[in-house]
Tab-separated table of C-alpha atoms in Angstrom:
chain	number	residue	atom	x	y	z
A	8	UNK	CA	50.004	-17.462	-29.190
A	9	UNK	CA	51.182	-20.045	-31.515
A	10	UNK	CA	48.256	-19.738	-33.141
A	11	UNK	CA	48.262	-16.441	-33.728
A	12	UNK	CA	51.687	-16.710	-34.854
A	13	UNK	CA	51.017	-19.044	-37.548
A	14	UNK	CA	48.334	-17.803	-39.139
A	15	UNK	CA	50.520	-14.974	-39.476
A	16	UNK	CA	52.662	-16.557	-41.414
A	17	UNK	CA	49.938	-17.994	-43.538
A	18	UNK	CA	48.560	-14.447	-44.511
A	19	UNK	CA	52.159	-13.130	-44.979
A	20	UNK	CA	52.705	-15.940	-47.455
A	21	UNK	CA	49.271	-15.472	-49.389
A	22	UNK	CA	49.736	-12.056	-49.941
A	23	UNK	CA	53.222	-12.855	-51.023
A	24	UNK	CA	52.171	-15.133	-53.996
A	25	UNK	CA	49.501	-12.727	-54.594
A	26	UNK	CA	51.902	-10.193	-55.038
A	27	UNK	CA	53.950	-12.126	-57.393
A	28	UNK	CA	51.083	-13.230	-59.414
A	29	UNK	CA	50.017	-9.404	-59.859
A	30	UNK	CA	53.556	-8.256	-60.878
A	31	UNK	CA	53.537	-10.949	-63.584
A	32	UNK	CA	50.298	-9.866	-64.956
A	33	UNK	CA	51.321	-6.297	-64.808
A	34	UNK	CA	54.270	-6.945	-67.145
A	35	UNK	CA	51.626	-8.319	-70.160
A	36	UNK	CA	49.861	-4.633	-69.856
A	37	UNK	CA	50.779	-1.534	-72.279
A	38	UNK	CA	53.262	0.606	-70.551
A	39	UNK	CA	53.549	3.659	-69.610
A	40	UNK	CA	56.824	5.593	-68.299
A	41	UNK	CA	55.931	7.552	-64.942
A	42	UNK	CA	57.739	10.579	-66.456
A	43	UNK	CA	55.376	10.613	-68.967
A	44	UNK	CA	52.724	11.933	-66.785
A	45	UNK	CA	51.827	15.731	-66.552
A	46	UNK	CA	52.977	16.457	-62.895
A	47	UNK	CA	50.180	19.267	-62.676
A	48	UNK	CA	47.967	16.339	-63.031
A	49	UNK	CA	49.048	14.354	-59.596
A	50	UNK	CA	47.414	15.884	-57.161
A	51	UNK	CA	44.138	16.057	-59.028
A	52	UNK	CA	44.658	12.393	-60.576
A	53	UNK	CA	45.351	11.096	-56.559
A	54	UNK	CA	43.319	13.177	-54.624
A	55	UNK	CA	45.856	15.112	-53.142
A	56	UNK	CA	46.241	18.563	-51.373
A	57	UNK	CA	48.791	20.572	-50.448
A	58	UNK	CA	49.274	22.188	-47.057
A	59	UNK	CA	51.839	24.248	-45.146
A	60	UNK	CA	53.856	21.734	-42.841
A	61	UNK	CA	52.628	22.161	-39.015
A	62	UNK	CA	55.364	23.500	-36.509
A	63	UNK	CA	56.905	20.472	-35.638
A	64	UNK	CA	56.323	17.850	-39.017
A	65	UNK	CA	59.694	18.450	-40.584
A	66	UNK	CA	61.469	20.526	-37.148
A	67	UNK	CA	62.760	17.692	-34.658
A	68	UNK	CA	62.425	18.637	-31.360
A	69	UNK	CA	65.147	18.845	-28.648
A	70	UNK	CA	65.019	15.381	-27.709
A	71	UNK	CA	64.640	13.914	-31.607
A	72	UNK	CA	68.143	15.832	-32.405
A	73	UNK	CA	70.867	13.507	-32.618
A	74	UNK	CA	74.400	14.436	-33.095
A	75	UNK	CA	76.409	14.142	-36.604
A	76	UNK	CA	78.448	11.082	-37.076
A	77	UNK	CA	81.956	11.595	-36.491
A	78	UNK	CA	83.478	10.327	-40.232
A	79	UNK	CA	80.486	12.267	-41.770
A	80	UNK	CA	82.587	14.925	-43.608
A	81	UNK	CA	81.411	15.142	-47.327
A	82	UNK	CA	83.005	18.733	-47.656
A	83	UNK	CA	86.238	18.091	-46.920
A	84	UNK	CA	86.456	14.680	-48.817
A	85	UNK	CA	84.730	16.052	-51.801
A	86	UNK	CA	86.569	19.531	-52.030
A	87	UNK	CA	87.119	20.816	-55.430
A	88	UNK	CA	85.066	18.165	-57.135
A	89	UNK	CA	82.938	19.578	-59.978
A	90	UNK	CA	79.151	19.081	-59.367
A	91	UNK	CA	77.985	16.445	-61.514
A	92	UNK	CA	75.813	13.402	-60.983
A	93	UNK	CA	78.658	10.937	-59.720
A	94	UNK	CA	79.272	13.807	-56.781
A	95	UNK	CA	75.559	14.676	-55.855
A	96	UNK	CA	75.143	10.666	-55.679
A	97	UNK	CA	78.449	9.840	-53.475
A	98	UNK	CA	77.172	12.506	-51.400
A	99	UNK	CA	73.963	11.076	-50.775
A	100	UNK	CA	75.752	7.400	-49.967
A	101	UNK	CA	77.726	8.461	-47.624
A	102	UNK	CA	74.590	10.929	-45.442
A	103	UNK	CA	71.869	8.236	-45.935
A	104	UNK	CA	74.183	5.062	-45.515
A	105	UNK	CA	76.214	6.954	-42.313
A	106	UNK	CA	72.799	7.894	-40.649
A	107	UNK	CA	70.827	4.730	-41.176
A	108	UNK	CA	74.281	3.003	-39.525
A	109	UNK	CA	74.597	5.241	-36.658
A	110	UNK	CA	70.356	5.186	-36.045
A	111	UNK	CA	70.965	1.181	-36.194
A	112	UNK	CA	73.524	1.591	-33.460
A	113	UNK	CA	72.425	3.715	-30.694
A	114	UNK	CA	68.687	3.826	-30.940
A	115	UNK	CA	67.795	0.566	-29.583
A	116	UNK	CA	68.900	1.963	-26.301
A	117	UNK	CA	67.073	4.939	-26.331
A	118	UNK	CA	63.334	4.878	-24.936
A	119	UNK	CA	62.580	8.314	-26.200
A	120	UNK	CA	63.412	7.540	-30.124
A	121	UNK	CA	60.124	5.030	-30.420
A	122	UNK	CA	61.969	2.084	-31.655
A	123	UNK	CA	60.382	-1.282	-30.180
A	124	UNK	CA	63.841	-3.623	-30.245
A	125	UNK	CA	66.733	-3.976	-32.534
A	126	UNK	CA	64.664	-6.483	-34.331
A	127	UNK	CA	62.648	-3.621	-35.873
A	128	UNK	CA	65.219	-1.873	-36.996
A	129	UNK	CA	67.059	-5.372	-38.818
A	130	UNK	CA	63.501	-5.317	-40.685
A	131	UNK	CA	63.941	-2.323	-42.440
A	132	UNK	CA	66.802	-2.349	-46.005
A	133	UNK	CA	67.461	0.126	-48.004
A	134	UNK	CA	67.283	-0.514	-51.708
A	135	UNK	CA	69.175	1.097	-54.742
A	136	UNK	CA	67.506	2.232	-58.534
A	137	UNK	CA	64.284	-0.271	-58.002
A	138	UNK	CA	62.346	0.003	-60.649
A	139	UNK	CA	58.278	0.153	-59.131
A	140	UNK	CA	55.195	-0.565	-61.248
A	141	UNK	CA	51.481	0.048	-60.877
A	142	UNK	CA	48.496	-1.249	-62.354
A	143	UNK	CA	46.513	1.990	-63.356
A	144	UNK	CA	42.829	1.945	-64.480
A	145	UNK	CA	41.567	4.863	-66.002
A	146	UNK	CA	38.248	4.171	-67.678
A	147	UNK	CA	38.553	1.092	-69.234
A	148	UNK	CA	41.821	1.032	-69.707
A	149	UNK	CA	44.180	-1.045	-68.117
A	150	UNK	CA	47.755	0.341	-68.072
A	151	UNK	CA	51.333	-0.258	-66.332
A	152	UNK	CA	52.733	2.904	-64.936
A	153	UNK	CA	56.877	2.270	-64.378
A	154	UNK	CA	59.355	4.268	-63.143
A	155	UNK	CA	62.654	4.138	-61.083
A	156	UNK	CA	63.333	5.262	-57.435
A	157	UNK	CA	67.134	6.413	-56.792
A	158	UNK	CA	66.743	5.187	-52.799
A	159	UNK	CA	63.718	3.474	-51.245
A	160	UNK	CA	63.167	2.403	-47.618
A	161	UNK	CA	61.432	-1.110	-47.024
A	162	UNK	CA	60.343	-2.562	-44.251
A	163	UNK	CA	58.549	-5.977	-45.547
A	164	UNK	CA	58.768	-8.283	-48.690
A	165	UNK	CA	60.492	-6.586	-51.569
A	166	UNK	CA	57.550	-6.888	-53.594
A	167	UNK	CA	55.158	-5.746	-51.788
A	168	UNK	CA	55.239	-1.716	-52.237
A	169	UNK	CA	52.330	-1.091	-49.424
A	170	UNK	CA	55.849	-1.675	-46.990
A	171	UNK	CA	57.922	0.758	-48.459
A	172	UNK	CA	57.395	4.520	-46.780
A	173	UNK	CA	60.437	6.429	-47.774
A	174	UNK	CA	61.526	7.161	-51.139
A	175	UNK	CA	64.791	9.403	-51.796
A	176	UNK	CA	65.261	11.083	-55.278
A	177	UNK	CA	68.443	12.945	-56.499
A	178	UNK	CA	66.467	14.979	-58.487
A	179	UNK	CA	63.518	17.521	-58.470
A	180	UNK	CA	60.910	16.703	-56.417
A	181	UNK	CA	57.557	14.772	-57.689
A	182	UNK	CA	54.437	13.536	-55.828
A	183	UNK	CA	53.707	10.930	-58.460
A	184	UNK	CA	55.557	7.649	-57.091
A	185	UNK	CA	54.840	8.621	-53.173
A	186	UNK	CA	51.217	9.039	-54.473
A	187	UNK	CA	50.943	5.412	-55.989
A	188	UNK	CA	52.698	4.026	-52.679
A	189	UNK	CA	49.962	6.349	-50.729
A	190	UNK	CA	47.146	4.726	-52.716
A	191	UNK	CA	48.543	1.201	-52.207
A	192	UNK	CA	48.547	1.345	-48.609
A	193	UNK	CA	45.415	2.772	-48.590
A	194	UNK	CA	43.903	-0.553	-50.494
A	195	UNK	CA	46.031	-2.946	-48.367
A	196	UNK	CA	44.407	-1.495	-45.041
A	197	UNK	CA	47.576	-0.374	-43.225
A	198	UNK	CA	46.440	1.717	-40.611
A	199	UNK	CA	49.416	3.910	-41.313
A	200	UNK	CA	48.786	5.037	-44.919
A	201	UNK	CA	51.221	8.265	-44.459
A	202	UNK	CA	54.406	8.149	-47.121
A	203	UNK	CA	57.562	9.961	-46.928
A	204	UNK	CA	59.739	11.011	-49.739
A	205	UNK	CA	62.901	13.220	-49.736
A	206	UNK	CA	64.472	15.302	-53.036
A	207	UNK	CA	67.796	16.309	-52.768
A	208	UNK	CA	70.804	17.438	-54.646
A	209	UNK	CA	73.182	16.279	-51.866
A	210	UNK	CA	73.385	20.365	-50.531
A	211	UNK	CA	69.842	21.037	-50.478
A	212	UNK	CA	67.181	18.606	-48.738
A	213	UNK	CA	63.562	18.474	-49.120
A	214	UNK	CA	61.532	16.757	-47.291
A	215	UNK	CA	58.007	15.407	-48.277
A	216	UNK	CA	55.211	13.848	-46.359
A	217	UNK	CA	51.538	12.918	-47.533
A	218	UNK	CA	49.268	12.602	-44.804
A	219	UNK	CA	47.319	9.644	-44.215
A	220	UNK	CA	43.934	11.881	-45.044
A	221	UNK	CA	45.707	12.724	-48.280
A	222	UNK	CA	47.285	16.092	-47.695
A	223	UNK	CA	50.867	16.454	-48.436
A	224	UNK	CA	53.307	18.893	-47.311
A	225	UNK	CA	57.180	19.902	-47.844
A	226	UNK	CA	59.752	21.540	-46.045
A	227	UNK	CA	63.602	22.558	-47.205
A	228	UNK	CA	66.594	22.460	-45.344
A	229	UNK	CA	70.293	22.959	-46.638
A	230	UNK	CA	73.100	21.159	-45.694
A	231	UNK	CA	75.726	23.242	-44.768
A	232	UNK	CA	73.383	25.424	-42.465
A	233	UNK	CA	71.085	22.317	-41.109
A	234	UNK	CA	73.104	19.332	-41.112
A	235	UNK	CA	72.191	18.359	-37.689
A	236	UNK	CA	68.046	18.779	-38.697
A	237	UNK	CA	69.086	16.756	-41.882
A	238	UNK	CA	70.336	13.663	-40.158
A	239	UNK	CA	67.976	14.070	-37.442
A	240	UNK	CA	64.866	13.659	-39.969
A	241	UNK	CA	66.384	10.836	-41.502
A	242	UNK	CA	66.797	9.376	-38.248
A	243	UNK	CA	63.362	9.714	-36.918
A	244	UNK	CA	61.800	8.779	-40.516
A	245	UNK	CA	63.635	5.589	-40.299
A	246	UNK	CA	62.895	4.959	-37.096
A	247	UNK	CA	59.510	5.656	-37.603
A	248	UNK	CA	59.583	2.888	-40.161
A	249	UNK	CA	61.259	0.346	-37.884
A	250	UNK	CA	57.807	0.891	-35.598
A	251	UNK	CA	55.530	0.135	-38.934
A	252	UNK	CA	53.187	-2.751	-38.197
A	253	UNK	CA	54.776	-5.983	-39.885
A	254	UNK	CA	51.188	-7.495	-40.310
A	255	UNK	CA	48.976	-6.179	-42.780
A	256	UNK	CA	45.229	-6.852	-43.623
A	257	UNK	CA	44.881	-9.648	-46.806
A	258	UNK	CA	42.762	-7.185	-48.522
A	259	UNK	CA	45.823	-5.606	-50.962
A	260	UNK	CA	44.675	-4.288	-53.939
A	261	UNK	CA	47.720	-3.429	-56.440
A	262	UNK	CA	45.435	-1.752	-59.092
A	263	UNK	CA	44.969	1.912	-58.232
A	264	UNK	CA	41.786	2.129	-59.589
A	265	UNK	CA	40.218	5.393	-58.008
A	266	UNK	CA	38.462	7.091	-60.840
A	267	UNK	CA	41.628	8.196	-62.239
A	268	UNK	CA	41.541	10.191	-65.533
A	269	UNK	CA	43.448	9.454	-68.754
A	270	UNK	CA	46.601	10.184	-68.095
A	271	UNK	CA	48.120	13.492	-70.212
A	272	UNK	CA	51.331	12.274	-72.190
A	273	UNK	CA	54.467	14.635	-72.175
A	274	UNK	CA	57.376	14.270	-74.609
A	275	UNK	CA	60.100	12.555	-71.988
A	276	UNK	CA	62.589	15.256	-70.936
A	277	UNK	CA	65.992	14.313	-70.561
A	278	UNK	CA	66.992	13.912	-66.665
A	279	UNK	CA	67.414	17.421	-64.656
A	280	UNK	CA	71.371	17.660	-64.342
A	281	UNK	CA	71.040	20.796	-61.886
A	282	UNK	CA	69.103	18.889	-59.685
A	283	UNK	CA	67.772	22.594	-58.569
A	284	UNK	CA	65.162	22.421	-55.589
């Protein structure tokens, strides 16, 4: 067991400094800004196709419904605010931050939820505006793609983006960065290569899944008729992560590198204040 145990730690620390070294060789590379890309272009680019969602992918059942935390009020403490991006963002704070808390809480002690011991759920952080990068090769070109997720889930090393599964936008929803994690799972052999990502204006939730055989799928819930299947799919989605495998296999590749066409360049648009879904 020990032995298992420490080499382990051996891969986990290989791939680390791997890591590293491929983030500081990314950052010599020309750049390119993720909302640069032609968003008609994803799914084609990544291999990606959409489907409806099956009956139960975005509807928890009975037993996967959990109850809304008791301080989690945002109508009444944000009455008569204007809608603006400081609102939609305090909004999401409080529902993410309140549900990940109460998840970390009570789920330990319940069989049904999936969740292996509190020590899975201690693995998993939430992190704020992370800016993610990706080495892109399209012909014989070498490129950066960069952007910047609002909210991302993690569940490993915080450079490492085959470990993050969740990514949260306040903003209209996208496929590109949830693609690039997709692809990077795929190289680093996780055996769960699925990726979730959630859009939201605070009021209106979607939620986003690509499928480990590269079909995605979306569903749409609002918040003041569904805030009980809200918090219940961010439950289960983060205790899904909490179950993730901690070990991966060595073989990470960080260049997404599968016969990907020159990207099409957009004039940069200036952030969608609406945030309509």
């Amino acid at each position: 067991m020990e032995e298992v145990v420490e080499s382990r730690k051996l891969k986990y620390k290989a791939l680390k400094n791997r890591v590293c070294a491929e983030r500081k060789k990314s950052k010599k590379m020309p750049t390119i800004a993720i909302t640069d890309l032609e968003p008609s272009e994803i799914p084609h680019h990544f291999n990606l196709t959409y489907r409806l969602p099956t009956k139960l992918e975005f509807s928890p059942r009975k037993t996967e419904k959990i109850s809304l935390p008791p301080h989690l009020n945002c109508g009444i403490a944000t009455s008569g605010s204007p809608i603006n991006e400081t609102l939609i963002r305090s909004r999401i704070n409080v529902i993410i931050l309140t549900t990940l808390a109460k998840m970390k809480r009570e789920f330990p002690g319940k069989p049904c939820t999936g969740v292996a011991s509190p020590a899975s759920l201690k693995s998993i952080h939430l992190q704020f505006d992370r800016e993610i990068d990706f080495i892109w090769k399209s012909d014989d070109r070498r490129v950066r793609l960069s952007g910047i997720v609002d909210y991302s889930l993690w569940y490993g090393m915080a450079d490492d983006y085959s470990t993050n599964m969740v990514m949260v936008e306040a903003r209209q929803p996208d496929l590109i960065k949830r693609a690039m994690i997709h692809e990077t799972r795929k190289r680093a052999k996780i055996i769960d290569t699925s990726v979730y990502g959630i859009a939201t204006d605070s009021f209106q939730w979607v939620f986003i899944r690509i499928r480990p055989n590269g079909e995605w799928t979306e569903k749409a819930y609002h918040w003041v008729h569904n805030a009980q299947e809200i918090v219940s799919m961010l439950a289960n989605i983060f205790a899904h992560t909490a179950t993730s495998h901690k070990w991966w296999n060595l073989g990470i590749e960080t260049e997404v590198s599968a016969s990907l066409e020159q990207p099409k360049l957009k004039p940069k648009s200036k952030r969608d204040m609406r945030h309509s879904i």
